[in-house]
Tab-separated table of C-alpha atoms in Angstrom:
chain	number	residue	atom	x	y	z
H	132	UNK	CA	18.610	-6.420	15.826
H	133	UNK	CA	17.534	-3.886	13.089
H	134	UNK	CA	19.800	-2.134	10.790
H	135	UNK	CA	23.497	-2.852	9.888
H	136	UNK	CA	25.452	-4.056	13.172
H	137	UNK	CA	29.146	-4.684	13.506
H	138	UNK	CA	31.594	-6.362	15.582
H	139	UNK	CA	33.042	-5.984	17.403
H	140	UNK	CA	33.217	-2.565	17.905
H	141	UNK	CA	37.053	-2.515	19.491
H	142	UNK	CA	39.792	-4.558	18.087
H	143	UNK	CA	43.267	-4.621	19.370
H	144	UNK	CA	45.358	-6.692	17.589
H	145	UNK	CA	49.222	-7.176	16.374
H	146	UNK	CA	50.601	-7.196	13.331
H	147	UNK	CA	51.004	-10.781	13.498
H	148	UNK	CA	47.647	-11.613	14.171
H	149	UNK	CA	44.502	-12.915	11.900
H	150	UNK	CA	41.764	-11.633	12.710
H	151	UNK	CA	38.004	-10.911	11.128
H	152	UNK	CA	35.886	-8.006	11.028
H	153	UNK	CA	31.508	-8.973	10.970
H	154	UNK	CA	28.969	-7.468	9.482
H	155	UNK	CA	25.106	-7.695	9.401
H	156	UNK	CA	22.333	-6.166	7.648
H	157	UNK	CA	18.876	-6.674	8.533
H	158	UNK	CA	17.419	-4.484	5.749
H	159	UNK	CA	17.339	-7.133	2.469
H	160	UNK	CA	18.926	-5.143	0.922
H	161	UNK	CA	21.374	-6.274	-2.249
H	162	UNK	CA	24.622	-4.290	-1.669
H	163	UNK	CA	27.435	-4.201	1.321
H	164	UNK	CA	29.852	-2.111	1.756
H	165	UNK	CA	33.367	-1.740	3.196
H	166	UNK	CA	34.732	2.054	4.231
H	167	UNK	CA	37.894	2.717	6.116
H	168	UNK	CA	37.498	6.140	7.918
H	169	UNK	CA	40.421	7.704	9.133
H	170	UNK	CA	41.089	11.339	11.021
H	171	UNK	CA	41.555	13.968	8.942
H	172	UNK	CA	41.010	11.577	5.814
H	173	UNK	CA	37.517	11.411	3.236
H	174	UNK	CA	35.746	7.985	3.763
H	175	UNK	CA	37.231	5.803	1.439
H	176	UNK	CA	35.795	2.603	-0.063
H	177	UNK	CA	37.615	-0.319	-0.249
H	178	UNK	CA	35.215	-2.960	-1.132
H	179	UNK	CA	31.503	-3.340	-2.317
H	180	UNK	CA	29.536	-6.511	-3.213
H	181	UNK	CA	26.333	-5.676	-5.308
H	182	UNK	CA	24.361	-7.893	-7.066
H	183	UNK	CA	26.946	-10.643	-6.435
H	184	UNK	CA	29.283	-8.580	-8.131
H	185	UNK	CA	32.258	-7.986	-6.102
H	186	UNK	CA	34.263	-4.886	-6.969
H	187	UNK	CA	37.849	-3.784	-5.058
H	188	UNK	CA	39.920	-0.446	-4.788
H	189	UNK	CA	42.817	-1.271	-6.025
H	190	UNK	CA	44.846	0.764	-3.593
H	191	UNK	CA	43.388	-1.916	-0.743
H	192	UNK	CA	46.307	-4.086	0.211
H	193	UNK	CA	46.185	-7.829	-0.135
H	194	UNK	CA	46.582	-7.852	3.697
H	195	UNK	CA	43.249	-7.093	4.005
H	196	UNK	CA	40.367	-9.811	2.301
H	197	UNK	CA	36.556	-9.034	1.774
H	198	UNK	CA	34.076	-12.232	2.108
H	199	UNK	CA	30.305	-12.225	1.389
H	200	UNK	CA	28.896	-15.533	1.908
H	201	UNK	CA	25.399	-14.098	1.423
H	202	UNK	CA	23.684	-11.149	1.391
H	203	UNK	CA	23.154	-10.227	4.655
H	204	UNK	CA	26.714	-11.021	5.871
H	205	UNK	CA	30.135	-9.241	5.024
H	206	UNK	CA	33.307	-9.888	6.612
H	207	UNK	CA	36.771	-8.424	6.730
H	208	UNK	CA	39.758	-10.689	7.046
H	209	UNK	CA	42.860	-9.014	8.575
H	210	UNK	CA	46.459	-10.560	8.651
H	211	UNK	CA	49.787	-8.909	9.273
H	212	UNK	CA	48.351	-5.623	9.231
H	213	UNK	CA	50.317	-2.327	9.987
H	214	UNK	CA	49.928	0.421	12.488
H	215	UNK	CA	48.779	3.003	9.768
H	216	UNK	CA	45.940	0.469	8.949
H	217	UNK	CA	44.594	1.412	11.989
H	218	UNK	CA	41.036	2.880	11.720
H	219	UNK	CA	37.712	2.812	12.156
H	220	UNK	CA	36.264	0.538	9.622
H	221	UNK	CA	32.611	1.182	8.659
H	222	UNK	CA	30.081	-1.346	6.844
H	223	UNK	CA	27.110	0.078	5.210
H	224	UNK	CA	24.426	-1.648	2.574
H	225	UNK	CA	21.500	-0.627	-0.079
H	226	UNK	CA	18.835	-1.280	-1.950
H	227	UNK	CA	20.697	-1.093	-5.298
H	228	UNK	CA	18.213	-0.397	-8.238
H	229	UNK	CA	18.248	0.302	-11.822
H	230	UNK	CA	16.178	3.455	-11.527
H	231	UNK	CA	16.664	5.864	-8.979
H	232	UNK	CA	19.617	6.107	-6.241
H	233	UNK	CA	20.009	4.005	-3.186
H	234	UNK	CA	20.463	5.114	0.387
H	235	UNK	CA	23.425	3.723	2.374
H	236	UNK	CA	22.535	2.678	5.442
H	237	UNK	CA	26.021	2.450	7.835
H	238	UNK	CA	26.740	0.264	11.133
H	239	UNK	CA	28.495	1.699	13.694
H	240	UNK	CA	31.795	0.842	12.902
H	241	UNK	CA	35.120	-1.192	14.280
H	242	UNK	CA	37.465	1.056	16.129
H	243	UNK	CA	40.743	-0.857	14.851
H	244	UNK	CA	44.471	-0.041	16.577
H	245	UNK	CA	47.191	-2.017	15.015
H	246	UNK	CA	50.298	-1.936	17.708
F	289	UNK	CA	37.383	11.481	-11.108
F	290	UNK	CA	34.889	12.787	-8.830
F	291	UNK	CA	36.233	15.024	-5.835
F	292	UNK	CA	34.550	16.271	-2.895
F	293	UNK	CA	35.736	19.268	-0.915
F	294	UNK	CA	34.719	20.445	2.689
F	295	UNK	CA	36.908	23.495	3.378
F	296	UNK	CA	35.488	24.138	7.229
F	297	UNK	CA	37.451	21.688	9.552
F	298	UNK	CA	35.179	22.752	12.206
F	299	UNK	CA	32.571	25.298	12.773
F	300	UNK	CA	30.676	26.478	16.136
F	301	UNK	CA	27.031	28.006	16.387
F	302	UNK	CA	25.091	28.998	19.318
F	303	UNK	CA	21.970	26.972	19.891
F	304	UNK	CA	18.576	28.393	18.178
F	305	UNK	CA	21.045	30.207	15.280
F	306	UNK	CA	21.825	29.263	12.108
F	307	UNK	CA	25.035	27.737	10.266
F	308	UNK	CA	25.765	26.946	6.745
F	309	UNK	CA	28.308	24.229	6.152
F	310	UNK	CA	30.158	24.368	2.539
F	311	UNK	CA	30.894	21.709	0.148
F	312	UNK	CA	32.209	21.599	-3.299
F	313	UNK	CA	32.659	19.252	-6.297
F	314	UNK	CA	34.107	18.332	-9.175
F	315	UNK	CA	32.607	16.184	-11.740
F	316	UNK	CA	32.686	15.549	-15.201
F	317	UNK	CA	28.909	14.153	-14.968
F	318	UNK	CA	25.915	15.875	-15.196
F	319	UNK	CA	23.631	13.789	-13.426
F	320	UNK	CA	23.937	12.679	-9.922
F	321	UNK	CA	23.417	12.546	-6.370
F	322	UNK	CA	24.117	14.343	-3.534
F	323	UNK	CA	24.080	13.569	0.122
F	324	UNK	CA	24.886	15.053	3.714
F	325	UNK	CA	25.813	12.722	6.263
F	326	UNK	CA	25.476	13.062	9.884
F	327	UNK	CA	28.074	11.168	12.466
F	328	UNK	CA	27.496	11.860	16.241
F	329	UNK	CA	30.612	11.254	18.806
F	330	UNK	CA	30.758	7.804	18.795
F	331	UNK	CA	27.318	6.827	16.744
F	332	UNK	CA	26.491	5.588	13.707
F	333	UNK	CA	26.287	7.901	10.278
F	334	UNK	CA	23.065	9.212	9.458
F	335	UNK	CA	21.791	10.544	6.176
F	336	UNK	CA	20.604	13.811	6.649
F	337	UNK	CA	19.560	14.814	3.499
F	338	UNK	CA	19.655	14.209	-0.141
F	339	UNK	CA	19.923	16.225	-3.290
F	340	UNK	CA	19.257	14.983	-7.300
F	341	UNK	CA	21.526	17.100	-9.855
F	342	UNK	CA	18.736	16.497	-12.147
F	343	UNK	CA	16.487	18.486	-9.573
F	344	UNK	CA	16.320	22.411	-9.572
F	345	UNK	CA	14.604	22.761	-6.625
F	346	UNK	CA	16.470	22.984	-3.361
F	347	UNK	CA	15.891	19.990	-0.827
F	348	UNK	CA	14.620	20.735	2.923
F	349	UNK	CA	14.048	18.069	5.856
F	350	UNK	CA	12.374	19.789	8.856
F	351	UNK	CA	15.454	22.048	10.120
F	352	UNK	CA	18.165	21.402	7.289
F	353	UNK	CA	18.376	22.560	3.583
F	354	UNK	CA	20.373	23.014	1.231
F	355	UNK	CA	21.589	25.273	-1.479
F	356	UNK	CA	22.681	23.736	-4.637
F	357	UNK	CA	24.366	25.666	-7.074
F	358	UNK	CA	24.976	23.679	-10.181
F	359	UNK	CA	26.861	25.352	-12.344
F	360	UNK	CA	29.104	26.667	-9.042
F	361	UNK	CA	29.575	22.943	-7.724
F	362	UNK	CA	28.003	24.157	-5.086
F	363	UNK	CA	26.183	21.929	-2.352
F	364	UNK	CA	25.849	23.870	1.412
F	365	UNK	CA	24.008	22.589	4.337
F	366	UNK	CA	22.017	25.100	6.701
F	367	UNK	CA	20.880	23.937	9.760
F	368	UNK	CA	18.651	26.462	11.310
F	369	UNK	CA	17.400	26.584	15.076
F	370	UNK	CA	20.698	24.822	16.157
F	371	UNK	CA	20.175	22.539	19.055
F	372	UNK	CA	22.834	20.726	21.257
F	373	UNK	CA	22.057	16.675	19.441
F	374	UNK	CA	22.863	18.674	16.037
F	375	UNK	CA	26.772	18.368	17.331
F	376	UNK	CA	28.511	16.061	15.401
F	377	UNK	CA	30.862	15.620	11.816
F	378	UNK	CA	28.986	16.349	8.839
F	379	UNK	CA	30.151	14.683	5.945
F	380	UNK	CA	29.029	15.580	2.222
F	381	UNK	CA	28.822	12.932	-0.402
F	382	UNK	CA	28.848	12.671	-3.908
F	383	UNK	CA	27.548	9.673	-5.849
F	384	UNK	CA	27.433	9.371	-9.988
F	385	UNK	CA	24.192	8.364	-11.270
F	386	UNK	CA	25.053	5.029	-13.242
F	387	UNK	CA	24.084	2.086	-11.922
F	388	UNK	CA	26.270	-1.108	-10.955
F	389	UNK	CA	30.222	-1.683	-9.197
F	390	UNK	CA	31.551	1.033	-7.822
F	391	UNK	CA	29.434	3.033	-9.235
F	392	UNK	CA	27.735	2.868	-6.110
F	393	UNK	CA	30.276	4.214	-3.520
F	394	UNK	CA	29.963	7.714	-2.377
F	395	UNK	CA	32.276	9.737	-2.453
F	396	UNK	CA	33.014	11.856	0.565
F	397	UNK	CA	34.662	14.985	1.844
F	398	UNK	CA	36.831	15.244	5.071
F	399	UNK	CA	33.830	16.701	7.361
F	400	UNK	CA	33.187	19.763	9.155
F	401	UNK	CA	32.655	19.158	12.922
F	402	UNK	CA	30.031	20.855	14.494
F	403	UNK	CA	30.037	22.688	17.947
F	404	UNK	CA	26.527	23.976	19.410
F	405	UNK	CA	27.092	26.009	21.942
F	406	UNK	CA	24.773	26.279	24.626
């Protein structure tokens, strides 16, 4: 595998269900990224771990719970979720460095539909 | 806070011709970055090319460049000698220059999709 891979890359799921979102980056890179994309909406950024630092939008719901055991990994939790949270969710990572800007490298994404 | 704004919803060309796609900002900063992102039907985003605020000169990568107008918040992408796998959204991003946190995140406009037209 090379790059930033997700899965899965469909998710069905009800609003009573748990279920997590994966994320890989084979890169070393020191960043990873969580954007929900939705139609007609900008990219938006809901959570980023860099340097260890771990850093929220504040307009994420709770329902929704960021985990980077290390990393390479990134995972999104989902519980109770509602049919507007339905999206395609895309993980990205960089090189984060004091000098100079980092590219973001993005997986494919998880198509999400909340019924 | 830092707004990105892609007024073309979606934008045809002919293959071989050119097309400009427009994006503006708004920033308080005066150093930063700017990107243009590439997202095929179904595929994974792309960078396509990357400007510096700090720069003057205007970046190129083979087929695409782009006109930066500073003082205009001004940051177009031309693609020129269109060709059919250049269909696809095309989302511009801003990112600040400081380093750390969110500081990090781009900032992106709503895309323009692109048609080439055989």
């Amino acid at each position: 595998e090379t790059g930033v891979t997700q899965t899965p890359r469909h998710l069905v799921m009800g609003m009573t269900n748990k279920k997590s979102l994966k994320c890989e980056q084979h890169l070393g890179h020191n960043a990873m990224y969580w954007y929900k994309q939705s139609a007609k909406k900008p990219l938006e950024l809901m959570f980023v771990y860099s340097l260890e630092e771990r850093v929220e939008n504040n307009s994420v719901p709770s329902r929704f719970s960021p985990e980077c055991p290390n990393s390479s990994h990134l995972f999104l939790h989902l519980h109770t979720l509602q049919p507007e949270d339905s999206a395609l969710y895309l993980c990205a990572s960089s090189q984060v460095k004091l000098v100079g800007v980092d590219e973001q490298y993005f997986g494919p994404g998880t198509r999400l539909t909340v019924t | 806070a830092q707004t990105v704004t892609q007024s073309q919803p979606e934008m045809s060309v002919q293959e071989a011709e050119t097309v400009t796609l427009s994006c503006t900002y708004d920033t308080s900063e005066s150093d930063y970055y700017l990107f243009w992102y590439k997202q095929p039907p179904s595929r994974q985003m792309i960078l396509v090319i990357r400007q510096e605020a700090y720069k003057q000169q205007n970046a190129t990568e083979n087929r695409f460049s782009v006109n930066f107008q500073k003082a205009a918040k001004s940051f177009s992408l031309k693609i020129s000698d269109s060709q059919l796998g250049d269909a696809a959204m095309y989302f511009c991003a801003y990112r600040s220059s400081n380093y750390g946190g969110a500081t990090n995140k781009l900032i992106f406009g709503t895309g323009t999709l692109l048609a080439v037209q055989p």
